[in-house]
mmCIF file of C-alpha atoms in Angstrom:
data_model
loop_
_atom_site.group_PDB
_atom_site.id
_atom_site.type_symbol
_atom_site.label_atom_id
_atom_site.label_comp_id
_atom_site.label_asym_id
_atom_site.label_seq_id
_atom_site.Cartn_x
_atom_site.Cartn_y
_atom_site.Cartn_z
ATOM 1 C CA GLU M 1 124.470 97.283 138.456
ATOM 2 C CA VAL M 2 126.092 99.921 136.283
ATOM 3 C CA GLN M 3 128.613 98.519 133.822
ATOM 4 C CA LEU M 4 130.740 100.096 131.115
ATOM 5 C CA VAL M 5 132.934 97.619 129.279
ATOM 6 C CA GLU M 6 135.555 98.832 126.825
ATOM 7 C CA SER M 7 137.048 96.652 124.116
ATOM 8 C CA GLY M 8 139.225 96.985 121.035
ATOM 9 C CA GLY M 9 142.516 98.150 122.488
ATOM 10 C CA GLY M 10 145.849 96.684 121.523
ATOM 11 C CA LEU M 11 149.209 97.288 119.899
ATOM 12 C CA VAL M 12 149.365 99.279 116.661
ATOM 13 C CA GLN M 13 152.154 100.841 114.641
ATOM 14 C CA PRO M 14 152.441 104.608 114.278
ATOM 15 C CA GLY M 15 150.115 105.794 111.552
ATOM 16 C CA GLY M 16 147.756 102.901 112.124
ATOM 17 C CA SER M 17 144.142 102.779 113.279
ATOM 18 C CA LEU M 18 142.151 101.233 116.101
ATOM 19 C CA SER M 19 138.474 101.157 116.895
ATOM 20 C CA LEU M 20 137.291 101.069 120.506
ATOM 21 C CA SER M 21 133.832 100.125 121.741
ATOM 22 C CA CYS M 22 132.153 100.654 125.095
ATOM 23 C CA THR M 23 129.049 98.646 125.841
ATOM 24 C CA THR M 24 126.996 99.857 128.780
ATOM 25 C CA SER M 25 124.207 98.590 131.022
ATOM 26 C CA GLY M 26 122.509 99.407 134.296
ATOM 27 C CA PHE M 27 121.577 103.005 133.521
ATOM 28 C CA THR M 28 119.592 104.931 130.916
ATOM 29 C CA PHE M 29 122.196 105.417 128.212
ATOM 30 C CA ASP M 30 120.645 108.382 126.421
ATOM 31 C CA ASP M 31 120.292 110.305 129.691
ATOM 32 C CA TYR M 32 123.993 111.132 129.354
ATOM 33 C CA PRO M 33 126.481 112.615 126.961
ATOM 34 C CA MET M 34 129.343 110.159 126.717
ATOM 35 C CA ALA M 35 133.089 110.603 126.686
ATOM 36 C CA TRP M 36 136.380 108.896 126.100
ATOM 37 C CA VAL M 37 139.147 109.798 128.527
ATOM 38 C CA ARG M 38 142.729 108.555 128.523
ATOM 39 C CA GLN M 39 145.607 108.334 130.931
ATOM 40 C CA ALA M 40 149.139 107.960 129.663
ATOM 41 C CA PRO M 41 151.853 106.445 131.858
ATOM 42 C CA GLY M 42 152.887 108.924 134.528
ATOM 43 C CA LYS M 43 150.403 111.570 133.360
ATOM 44 C CA GLY M 44 147.005 112.848 134.374
ATOM 45 C CA LEU M 45 143.634 112.210 132.795
ATOM 46 C CA GLU M 46 142.941 113.781 129.406
ATOM 47 C CA TRP M 47 139.519 113.863 127.794
ATOM 48 C CA VAL M 48 139.788 112.967 124.101
ATOM 49 C CA SER M 49 136.198 113.137 122.895
ATOM 50 C CA VAL M 50 132.672 113.907 124.003
ATOM 51 C CA ILE M 51 129.362 113.249 122.254
ATOM 52 C CA ASP M 52 125.963 114.643 123.148
ATOM 53 C CA TRP M 53 122.871 112.649 124.110
ATOM 54 C CA TYR M 54 121.795 111.750 120.566
ATOM 55 C CA GLY M 55 125.047 111.983 118.619
ATOM 56 C CA ASP M 56 124.272 115.350 117.024
ATOM 57 C CA SER M 57 127.318 117.114 118.424
ATOM 58 C CA THR M 58 130.877 116.089 119.240
ATOM 59 C CA LYS M 59 133.925 117.763 120.745
ATOM 60 C CA TYR M 60 137.639 117.000 120.668
ATOM 61 C CA PRO M 61 140.740 118.599 122.126
ATOM 62 C CA ARG M 62 143.362 119.877 119.735
ATOM 63 C CA SER M 63 145.606 116.883 120.407
ATOM 64 C CA VAL M 64 143.267 114.452 118.616
ATOM 65 C CA LYS M 65 141.000 116.623 116.468
ATOM 66 C CA GLY M 66 140.873 115.384 112.894
ATOM 67 C CA ARG M 67 142.227 111.962 113.871
ATOM 68 C CA PHE M 68 139.653 110.602 116.364
ATOM 69 C CA THR M 69 135.909 110.199 115.830
ATOM 70 C CA ILE M 70 133.391 109.435 118.559
ATOM 71 C CA SER M 71 129.962 107.997 117.800
ATOM 72 C CA ARG M 72 127.145 106.308 119.678
ATOM 73 C CA ASP M 73 124.331 103.882 119.039
ATOM 74 C CA ASN M 74 121.565 104.473 121.575
ATOM 75 C CA ALA M 75 119.714 101.342 120.468
ATOM 76 C CA LYS M 76 122.759 99.289 121.471
ATOM 77 C CA ASN M 77 123.756 101.390 124.516
ATOM 78 C CA THR M 78 127.220 101.609 123.007
ATOM 79 C CA VAL M 79 129.729 104.365 122.332
ATOM 80 C CA TYR M 80 132.608 104.058 119.893
ATOM 81 C CA LEU M 81 135.951 105.717 119.258
ATOM 82 C CA GLN M 82 137.621 105.457 115.863
ATOM 83 C CA MET M 83 141.287 106.406 116.092
ATOM 84 C CA ASN M 84 143.292 107.070 112.941
ATOM 85 C CA SER M 85 146.827 108.279 112.254
ATOM 86 C CA LEU M 86 147.883 107.097 115.676
ATOM 87 C CA LYS M 87 151.031 108.484 117.258
ATOM 88 C CA PRO M 88 153.253 107.098 120.036
ATOM 89 C CA GLU M 89 151.940 109.868 122.299
ATOM 90 C CA ASP M 90 148.456 108.355 121.987
ATOM 91 C CA THR M 91 149.665 105.419 124.085
ATOM 92 C CA ALA M 92 147.443 105.295 127.163
ATOM 93 C CA VAL M 93 144.668 103.473 128.939
ATOM 94 C CA TYR M 94 141.411 104.589 127.349
ATOM 95 C CA TYR M 95 138.242 104.829 129.429
ATOM 96 C CA CYS M 96 134.678 105.508 128.460
ATOM 97 C CA ALA M 97 132.631 107.519 130.912
ATOM 98 C CA THR M 98 129.321 109.274 131.327
ATOM 99 C CA LEU M 99 129.523 113.062 131.274
ATOM 100 C CA VAL M 100 127.794 114.567 134.315
ATOM 101 C CA GLY M 101 129.282 118.046 133.921
ATOM 102 C CA ARG M 102 127.996 120.671 131.502
ATOM 103 C CA TYR M 103 128.229 119.510 127.911
ATOM 104 C CA GLU M 104 128.619 123.172 126.888
ATOM 105 C CA SER M 105 131.966 123.461 128.681
ATOM 106 C CA SER M 106 135.039 124.011 126.525
ATOM 107 C CA SER M 107 137.087 121.528 128.508
ATOM 108 C CA TYR M 108 136.534 118.822 131.064
ATOM 109 C CA SER M 109 138.209 117.476 134.186
ATOM 110 C CA ALA M 110 137.822 114.267 136.152
ATOM 111 C CA ASP M 111 134.968 115.743 138.220
ATOM 112 C CA ASP M 112 132.876 116.083 135.047
ATOM 113 C CA PHE M 113 132.622 112.321 134.602
ATOM 114 C CA GLY M 114 130.373 109.963 136.520
ATOM 115 C CA TYR M 115 130.345 106.301 135.626
ATOM 116 C CA TRP M 116 133.605 104.851 134.306
ATOM 117 C CA GLY M 117 134.647 101.699 132.543
ATOM 118 C CA GLN M 118 137.653 99.629 133.535
ATOM 119 C CA GLY M 119 139.763 100.882 130.633
ATOM 120 C CA THR M 120 141.489 99.326 127.654
ATOM 121 C CA GLN M 121 145.192 99.671 126.833
ATOM 122 C CA VAL M 122 146.217 101.277 123.560
ATOM 123 C CA THR M 123 149.903 101.084 122.675
ATOM 124 C CA VAL M 124 151.306 102.826 119.619
ATOM 125 C CA SER M 125 154.787 101.591 118.865
ATOM 126 C CA SER M 126 156.908 100.243 116.049
#
């Protein structure tokens, strides 16, 4: 059974930091680039980071670049997201997902992701 389990979400003040983890099982972890995708209330999905198969390359959209850092540990089948300088507009449910689309793409949509976790809530508020 494929499982992706996110953890580490919560409530944080603007300017604060959070670290998310996604532990996976049931598939060959390093067969896939991995991603973090978020969905804010009333909005569509937005990819916020992607990492290649071995952690040599990462990508971010402009909205989070310089503030978020994705990493992975293939020995632990786990992907991480370090979020710094958080803003209220970062409030969303954060999902980890396998990337099944082309890693070389400049942007990603929902169809580019295969397996998904259940999500973890991140709320940025004073």
